[in-house]
CSV table of C-alpha atoms in Angstrom, one decimal:
chain,number,residue,atom,x,y,z
A,1,MET,CA,24.7,17.4,13.0
A,2,ASP,CA,25.1,18.9,9.1
A,3,GLN,CA,22.5,19.4,7.0
A,4,LEU,CA,23.5,16.0,4.8
A,5,ARG,CA,21.7,13.7,6.6
A,6,HIS,CA,18.4,15.9,6.9
A,7,ARG,CA,18.8,16.2,2.6
A,8,GLU,CA,18.7,12.3,2.7
A,9,ASN,CA,14.9,13.5,3.2
A,10,ARG,CA,13.8,15.1,-0.7
A,11,LEU,CA,11.4,17.3,0.3
A,12,LEU,CA,14.3,18.8,2.8
A,13,SER,CA,16.8,18.6,-0.2
A,14,THR,CA,15.1,20.9,-2.2
A,15,LEU,CA,15.0,23.3,0.8
A,16,SER,CA,17.7,26.5,0.2
A,17,ARG,CA,20.5,26.4,2.7
A,18,GLU,CA,19.5,29.6,4.3
A,19,THR,CA,15.7,27.8,5.1
A,20,LEU,CA,17.0,24.5,5.8
A,21,ALA,CA,19.3,26.5,7.8
A,22,LEU,CA,16.0,27.5,10.4
A,23,LEU,CA,14.7,24.4,11.0
A,24,GLU,CA,18.2,22.9,11.7
A,25,PRO,CA,18.9,23.7,15.0
A,26,GLU,CA,15.5,22.1,15.6
A,27,LEU,CA,15.6,19.0,13.8
A,28,LYS,CA,16.2,15.8,15.7
A,29,GLU,CA,17.0,12.3,14.2
A,30,THR,CA,15.2,9.3,15.4
A,31,SER,CA,14.6,6.0,14.2
A,32,ALA,CA,11.4,3.6,14.5
A,33,MET,CA,10.9,-0.2,14.0
A,34,GLN,CA,8.1,-1.6,11.9
A,35,GLY,CA,5.1,-1.0,13.6
A,36,ALA,CA,6.0,1.6,15.5
A,37,VAL,CA,3.0,4.0,15.6
A,38,PHE,CA,3.0,7.8,15.1
A,39,LEU,CA,-0.3,9.0,15.1
A,40,GLU,CA,-4.0,8.0,15.9
A,41,PRO,CA,-6.8,9.1,14.3
A,42,GLY,CA,-7.9,12.7,16.5
A,43,ASP,CA,-4.4,12.8,17.8
A,44,SER,CA,-3.2,16.6,17.1
A,45,ILE,CA,0.1,17.0,15.7
A,46,ASP,CA,2.7,17.2,17.9
A,47,ARG,CA,5.4,16.1,15.6
A,48,VAL,CA,6.6,16.5,12.0
A,49,TYR,CA,8.6,13.4,10.4
A,50,PHE,CA,10.9,13.2,7.2
A,51,PRO,CA,11.9,9.9,6.9
A,52,GLN,CA,16.0,9.6,5.4
A,53,SER,CA,14.7,5.8,5.1
A,54,GLY,CA,11.9,3.6,5.6
A,55,MET,CA,8.0,3.8,4.6
A,56,ILE,CA,5.6,5.3,7.2
A,57,SER,CA,1.8,4.3,5.9
A,58,LEU,CA,-1.7,5.9,6.5
A,59,LEU,CA,-4.2,4.4,7.8
A,60,ILE,CA,-7.9,4.4,8.1
A,61,VAL,CA,-9.3,2.5,11.3
A,62,SER,CA,-12.8,1.3,10.7
A,63,ARG,CA,-15.2,0.9,13.8
A,64,GLU,CA,-15.1,-3.0,13.1
A,65,GLY,CA,-11.3,-2.3,13.3
A,66,ASP,CA,-10.7,-3.0,10.0
A,67,THR,CA,-7.8,-0.9,8.0
A,68,VAL,CA,-7.1,0.1,4.7
A,69,GLU,CA,-4.2,2.1,3.3
A,70,VAL,CA,-4.7,5.0,2.2
A,71,SER,CA,-1.1,6.6,1.4
A,72,THR,CA,2.1,6.2,2.0
A,73,VAL,CA,5.6,8.7,2.8
A,74,GLY,CA,8.9,7.6,2.2
A,75,ARG,CA,11.9,10.1,1.9
A,76,GLU,CA,10.0,12.1,-0.8
A,77,GLY,CA,8.0,13.7,2.5
A,78,ALA,CA,6.4,14.4,5.7
A,79,LEU,CA,4.0,13.1,7.7
A,80,GLY,CA,2.0,16.0,9.4
A,81,LEU,CA,3.6,19.0,7.4
A,82,HIS,CA,0.1,20.5,7.7
A,83,ARG,CA,1.1,21.0,10.9
A,84,GLY,CA,3.1,23.6,9.8
A,85,LEU,CA,0.2,26.4,9.2
A,86,GLY,CA,-1.6,25.5,12.8
A,87,GLY,CA,-3.0,23.2,14.8
A,88,ARG,CA,-3.9,20.1,13.4
A,89,ARG,CA,-5.4,16.6,14.0
A,90,SER,CA,-4.6,13.4,12.2
A,91,PHE,CA,-7.6,11.6,10.4
A,92,THR,CA,-5.9,8.7,10.0
A,93,ARG,CA,-3.3,6.3,12.4
A,94,ALA,CA,0.4,6.4,10.8
A,95,THR,CA,2.4,3.8,11.3
A,96,VAL,CA,5.9,2.3,10.3
A,97,GLN,CA,5.9,0.0,7.4
A,98,ILE,CA,9.2,0.1,6.6
A,99,PRO,CA,11.4,0.6,9.5
A,100,GLY,CA,14.3,3.8,8.7
A,101,ARG,CA,15.1,6.6,9.9
A,102,PHE,CA,13.8,10.5,10.3
A,103,SER,CA,14.6,13.5,10.7
A,104,THR,CA,11.7,14.9,13.3
A,105,ILE,CA,11.2,18.6,14.9
A,106,ALA,CA,8.3,19.6,17.2
A,107,ALA,CA,5.4,20.5,16.0
A,108,HIS,CA,5.1,23.9,17.4
A,109,ALA,CA,8.6,25.1,16.5
A,110,PHE,CA,7.8,24.4,12.8
A,111,GLU,CA,4.9,26.0,13.1
A,112,ARG,CA,7.1,28.5,14.5
A,113,ILE,CA,9.8,28.7,11.8
A,114,SER,CA,6.6,28.6,9.0
A,115,LEU,CA,5.7,31.7,10.1
A,116,ASN,CA,8.5,33.7,9.6
A,117,SER,CA,9.2,31.7,6.6
A,118,ALA,CA,7.4,31.7,2.9
A,119,SER,CA,9.5,29.6,1.1
A,120,LEU,CA,8.7,27.1,3.5
A,121,ARG,CA,4.9,28.0,3.6
A,122,ASP,CA,5.3,27.1,-0.2
A,123,MET,CA,6.3,24.0,0.3
A,124,ILE,CA,4.1,23.0,3.1
A,125,THR,CA,0.6,24.1,0.9
A,126,LEU,CA,2.2,22.7,-2.6
A,127,TYR,CA,3.2,19.2,-1.1
A,128,THR,CA,-0.6,19.6,0.7
A,129,GLU,CA,-1.9,20.4,-2.8
A,130,MET,CA,-0.1,17.3,-4.7
A,131,LEU,CA,-1.3,14.6,-2.0
A,132,LEU,CA,-5.1,15.5,-2.4
A,133,GLU,CA,-4.6,15.0,-5.8
A,134,GLU,CA,-3.3,11.4,-4.8
A,135,ALA,CA,-5.8,10.6,-2.7
A,136,LEU,CA,-8.5,11.5,-5.9
A,137,GLN,CA,-6.3,9.7,-8.6
A,138,LEU,CA,-7.0,6.9,-5.7
A,139,ALA,CA,-10.4,6.9,-4.8
A,140,ALA,CA,-10.7,6.3,-9.0
A,141,CYS,CA,-8.2,3.7,-8.8
A,142,ASN,CA,-9.8,1.5,-6.6
A,143,ALA,CA,-13.0,2.0,-7.8
A,144,ILE,CA,-11.9,1.1,-11.7
A,145,HIS,CA,-8.8,-0.9,-11.2
A,146,ASP,CA,-8.5,-4.7,-11.4
A,147,ALA,CA,-5.9,-6.5,-7.7
A,148,SER,CA,-3.4,-6.5,-10.2
A,149,SER,CA,-2.6,-3.9,-12.0
A,150,ARG,CA,-3.1,-2.2,-8.6
A,151,LEU,CA,-0.5,-4.3,-6.7
A,152,CYS,CA,1.8,-3.4,-9.4
A,153,ARG,CA,1.3,-0.1,-9.1
A,154,TRP,CA,2.2,-0.4,-5.1
A,155,LEU,CA,4.8,-2.7,-5.9
A,156,LEU,CA,6.5,0.0,-8.0
A,157,GLN,CA,5.6,3.2,-5.7
A,158,CYS,CA,7.3,1.3,-2.4
A,159,ALA,CA,9.3,0.5,-4.7
A,160,ASP,CA,10.3,4.1,-5.3
A,161,HIS,CA,9.2,5.1,-1.6
A,162,ILE,CA,12.4,3.2,-0.4
A,163,ASN,CA,14.8,3.4,-3.1
A,164,SER,CA,15.3,-0.4,-3.1
A,165,PRO,CA,13.7,-3.6,-5.7
A,166,GLN,CA,13.3,-5.4,-2.3
A,167,LEU,CA,10.4,-4.4,-0.6
A,168,PRO,CA,10.6,-5.7,3.3
A,169,LEU,CA,6.3,-6.4,2.9
A,170,THR,CA,4.3,-9.0,4.4
A,171,GLN,CA,1.1,-10.7,2.5
A,172,GLU,CA,-1.3,-9.1,5.0
A,173,PHE,CA,-0.3,-5.8,4.6
A,174,LEU,CA,-0.3,-5.9,0.7
A,175,ALA,CA,-4.1,-7.0,1.4
A,176,GLN,CA,-4.4,-3.8,4.2
A,177,MET,CA,-3.0,-2.1,1.2
A,178,LEU,CA,-5.2,-3.1,-1.5
A,179,GLY,CA,-8.5,-3.3,0.5
A,180,VAL,CA,-8.4,-7.6,-0.4
A,181,ARG,CA,-8.2,-10.6,1.1
A,182,ARG,CA,-4.9,-12.2,2.3
A,183,THR,CA,-5.7,-15.2,-0.1
A,184,THR,CA,-6.3,-13.0,-2.7
A,185,VAL,CA,-2.8,-11.5,-2.5
A,186,THR,CA,-1.6,-14.9,-2.4
A,187,LEU,CA,-2.5,-15.4,-5.2
A,188,LEU,CA,-1.5,-12.7,-7.6
A,189,ALA,CA,1.8,-12.3,-6.1
A,190,GLN,CA,2.0,-15.7,-7.3
A,191,GLU,CA,0.8,-15.4,-10.8
A,192,LEU,CA,3.5,-12.1,-10.7
A,193,GLN,CA,6.6,-15.0,-9.6
A,194,LYS,CA,5.2,-17.8,-11.9
A,195,ARG,CA,6.0,-14.6,-14.4
A,196,GLY,CA,9.2,-13.6,-13.4
A,197,ALA,CA,8.6,-10.4,-11.9
A,198,VAL,CA,9.1,-11.0,-8.9
A,199,LYS,CA,10.4,-13.0,-6.6
A,200,TYR,CA,8.3,-13.8,-2.9
A,201,SER,CA,9.2,-15.1,0.3
A,202,ARG,CA,8.4,-15.3,3.5
A,203,GLY,CA,8.0,-11.3,4.5
A,204,LYS,CA,10.0,-10.5,1.8
A,205,MET,CA,9.0,-9.4,-2.2
A,206,THR,CA,11.7,-8.6,-4.7
A,207,ILE,CA,11.1,-7.0,-7.8
A,208,LEU,CA,13.0,-9.1,-10.8
A,209,ASN,CA,11.4,-7.0,-13.4
A,210,ARG,CA,10.9,-4.1,-13.6
A,211,LYS,CA,9.7,-3.2,-16.8
A,212,MET,CA,7.0,-5.6,-16.4
A,213,LEU,CA,5.5,-4.2,-13.4
A,214,GLU,CA,5.2,-1.1,-14.9
A,215,ASP,CA,3.7,-2.9,-18.5
A,216,ASP,CA,0.8,-4.4,-15.7
A,217,ALA,CA,0.4,-1.6,-13.5
A,218,CYS,CA,-2.5,1.1,-13.9
A,219,GLU,CA,-2.3,4.4,-15.6
A,220,CYS,CA,-2.6,5.7,-11.7
A,221,TYR,CA,1.4,4.9,-11.6
A,222,GLU,CA,2.4,6.9,-14.3
A,223,VAL,CA,-0.1,9.7,-13.4
A,224,MET,CA,1.1,10.2,-9.9
A,225,GLN,CA,4.0,9.7,-10.5
A,226,ARG,CA,4.9,12.5,-12.9
A,227,GLN,CA,2.9,14.4,-10.0
A,228,ARG,CA,5.2,14.0,-7.6
A,229,LEU,CA,8.0,14.2,-9.8
A,230,ALA,CA,6.2,17.6,-10.9
A,231,PHE,CA,6.4,18.9,-7.5
A,232,ASN,CA,9.7,18.0,-6.6
A,233,PRO,CA,11.9,19.2,-9.4
A,234,GLY,CA,14.7,20.4,-7.2
A,235,VAL,CA,13.9,23.7,-7.2
A,236,ASN,CA,15.6,26.3,-5.3
A,237,TRP,CA,13.3,27.5,-2.4
B,1,MET,CA,-10.2,-23.2,14.0
B,2,PRO,CA,-9.2,-25.6,10.3
B,3,MET,CA,-7.4,-24.5,8.0
B,4,TYR,CA,-8.2,-24.0,4.8
B,5,TYR,CA,-5.9,-23.9,1.3
B,6,PHE,CA,-7.2,-21.6,-1.6
B,7,CYS,CA,-5.3,-22.6,-5.2
B,8,LEU,CA,-6.2,-22.2,-8.5
B,9,HIS,CA,-6.1,-25.0,-10.8
B,10,ASP,CA,-6.0,-25.2,-14.8
B,11,SER,CA,-3.0,-26.7,-17.0
B,12,GLU,CA,-0.2,-25.3,-14.4
B,13,ASP,CA,-1.6,-24.4,-10.7
B,14,VAL,CA,-1.6,-21.5,-8.4
B,15,VAL,CA,-1.1,-21.7,-4.9
B,16,ASP,CA,-2.0,-20.9,-1.8
B,17,ALA,CA,0.5,-22.1,0.5
B,18,GLU,CA,-0.4,-19.8,2.9
B,19,GLY,CA,-4.1,-20.9,4.3
B,20,THR,CA,-6.9,-18.7,6.5
B,21,GLU,CA,-8.2,-20.2,9.6
B,22,LEU,CA,-12.0,-20.5,8.9
B,23,PRO,CA,-14.7,-21.8,11.4
B,24,ASP,CA,-16.4,-24.4,9.0
B,25,LEU,CA,-16.5,-24.9,5.9
B,26,ASP,CA,-19.3,-22.7,4.6
B,27,ALA,CA,-17.4,-20.0,5.7
B,28,ALA,CA,-14.2,-21.0,3.6
B,29,ARG,CA,-17.4,-21.7,0.2
B,30,ASN,CA,-17.8,-17.8,1.6
B,31,HIS,CA,-14.2,-16.9,1.5
B,32,ALA,CA,-13.5,-18.2,-1.5
B,33,THR,CA,-16.5,-16.4,-3.4
B,34,GLN,CA,-15.1,-13.9,-2.2
B,35,VAL,CA,-11.6,-14.3,-2.9
B,36,ALA,CA,-12.8,-15.6,-6.9
B,37,ARG,CA,-14.7,-12.1,-6.9
B,38,GLU,CA,-11.4,-10.1,-5.8
B,39,LEU,CA,-9.6,-12.1,-8.5
B,40,MET,CA,-12.1,-11.1,-11.6
B,41,PHE,CA,-12.4,-7.6,-10.6
B,42,LYS,CA,-12.8,-6.0,-14.3
B,43,ARG,CA,-10.7,-8.5,-15.5
B,44,ASP,CA,-10.8,-11.5,-17.7
B,45,GLY,CA,-8.4,-14.1,-16.7
B,46,MET,CA,-5.4,-14.9,-15.6
B,47,LEU,CA,-1.8,-16.7,-17.2
B,48,GLU,CA,-3.5,-15.7,-20.3
B,49,ARG,CA,-6.3,-18.1,-19.5
B,50,SER,CA,-9.9,-16.9,-19.1
B,51,TRP,CA,-11.4,-17.3,-15.9
B,52,SER,CA,-13.8,-19.9,-17.4
B,53,GLN,CA,-10.7,-22.3,-17.4
B,54,TRP,CA,-10.0,-21.9,-14.1
B,55,THR,CA,-11.0,-23.7,-10.5
B,56,MET,CA,-10.8,-23.0,-7.0
B,57,TRP,CA,-9.8,-25.7,-5.1
B,58,VAL,CA,-10.5,-25.5,-1.2
B,59,ARG,CA,-7.9,-27.9,0.4
B,60,ASP,CA,-7.6,-29.2,4.4
B,61,HIS,CA,-4.2,-29.7,5.6
B,62,SER,CA,-3.4,-33.4,4.8
B,63,GLY,CA,-4.6,-31.3,1.0
B,64,GLU,CA,-7.7,-33.4,0.6
B,65,VAL,CA,-9.6,-30.9,-2.1
B,66,LEU,CA,-13.1,-30.0,0.2
B,67,LEU,CA,-14.8,-27.7,-2.6
B,68,SER,CA,-14.0,-27.1,-5.6
B,69,LEU,CA,-15.4,-23.9,-7.6
B,70,GLN,CA,-15.8,-23.1,-11.1
B,71,LEU,CA,-14.7,-19.4,-11.5
B,72,GLY,CA,-16.8,-18.7,-14.9
B,73,HIS,CA,-19.6,-20.4,-12.8
B,74,VAL,CA,-19.0,-17.1,-10.4
B,75,GLU,CA,-21.0,-14.7,-10.5
B,76,LYS,CA,-18.5,-11.1,-11.9
B,77,ASP,CA,-19.0,-8.7,-9.2
B,78,ASN,CA,-17.5,-5.4,-11.0
B,79,ARG,CA,-19.3,-2.9,-8.2
B,80,PRO,CA,-16.5,-1.6,-6.0
B,81,THR,CA,-14.9,-3.9,-2.9
B,82,GLY,CA,-12.8,-2.7,-0.1
B,83,GLY,CA,-12.3,-4.2,2.9
B,84,ASP,CA,-13.0,-7.3,4.9
B,85,GLN,CA,-17.0,-7.7,4.0
B,86,SER,CA,-16.9,-11.6,4.9
B,87,ASN,CA,-20.4,-13.3,4.7
B,88,PRO,CA,-22.3,-9.8,4.9
B,89,ALA,CA,-25.8,-10.9,6.7
B,90,GLY,CA,-28.7,-13.1,4.5
B,91,THR,CA,-25.8,-14.3,1.5
B,92,LYS,CA,-26.8,-18.0,1.1
B,93,ASN,CA,-23.9,-19.9,0.8
B,94,SER,CA,-24.8,-22.6,-2.0
B,95,PRO,CA,-26.7,-22.1,-4.9
């Protein structure tokens, strides 16, 4: 397979031709349906996934079985990337939220190749640092921002992840993302629809007015977008 | 379990068409209060009207209004919320 398909993933696309060529013989392609689980908390990471499309959710599962989403991985990122630095366990559940295609590599092969490639290790470190920055921002966001502006931020981020204004997201999932009751999301989505910002029909949210969502989203959207851009400027690793 | 629908009412309605299955009216009252708090957290109003102008109606499947909750009377809780903490032990449902 040529490198083009793998370069649909923006993390892989930032790698130099030579570095990607090291990974290429080991990279496979797979697709996954909504709800497919790649990792459970505590699992040792045995594969690394680079989405070409679709979106993976990272969820914290409480003892009572409640789940809250803490991060998302789309074509700008990878799942389990830090496994390249050595044996690692997942502390979240990773599940496919929006179906898509993934470039994937066995963890032991990824680790072996990373050991011999400084540019790959740099990518892993920088990406992991960016995830930490995002997690810190998100912790603050959940504590200080209202549900409506957080909903706007999530919708924009999801649209960025999958590069489409049509988001196949259920209200149950949105409630999980925001850590609020499903009824709350229904009412907030209704409000956005009345204002003409989105259109919601069973299981699908479509962004009609991006500018309106940007104005209503909390500042965290801009901050996190800036972090991603700073990380992913198309440098030639 | 019966279905309950939680709609916001002012000069126009913000409708919950999905509904939530709950064991009884007490649980519906508690759910309404929690949803009101989640909506009002760190926010002054909705659709350019302050919370005091909004009422939440809890309806049953036939559309009959079983409860109404004036949002202006709900005690705001600006502590961070998260997860589903419906009816924590010791919570009283009526004032």
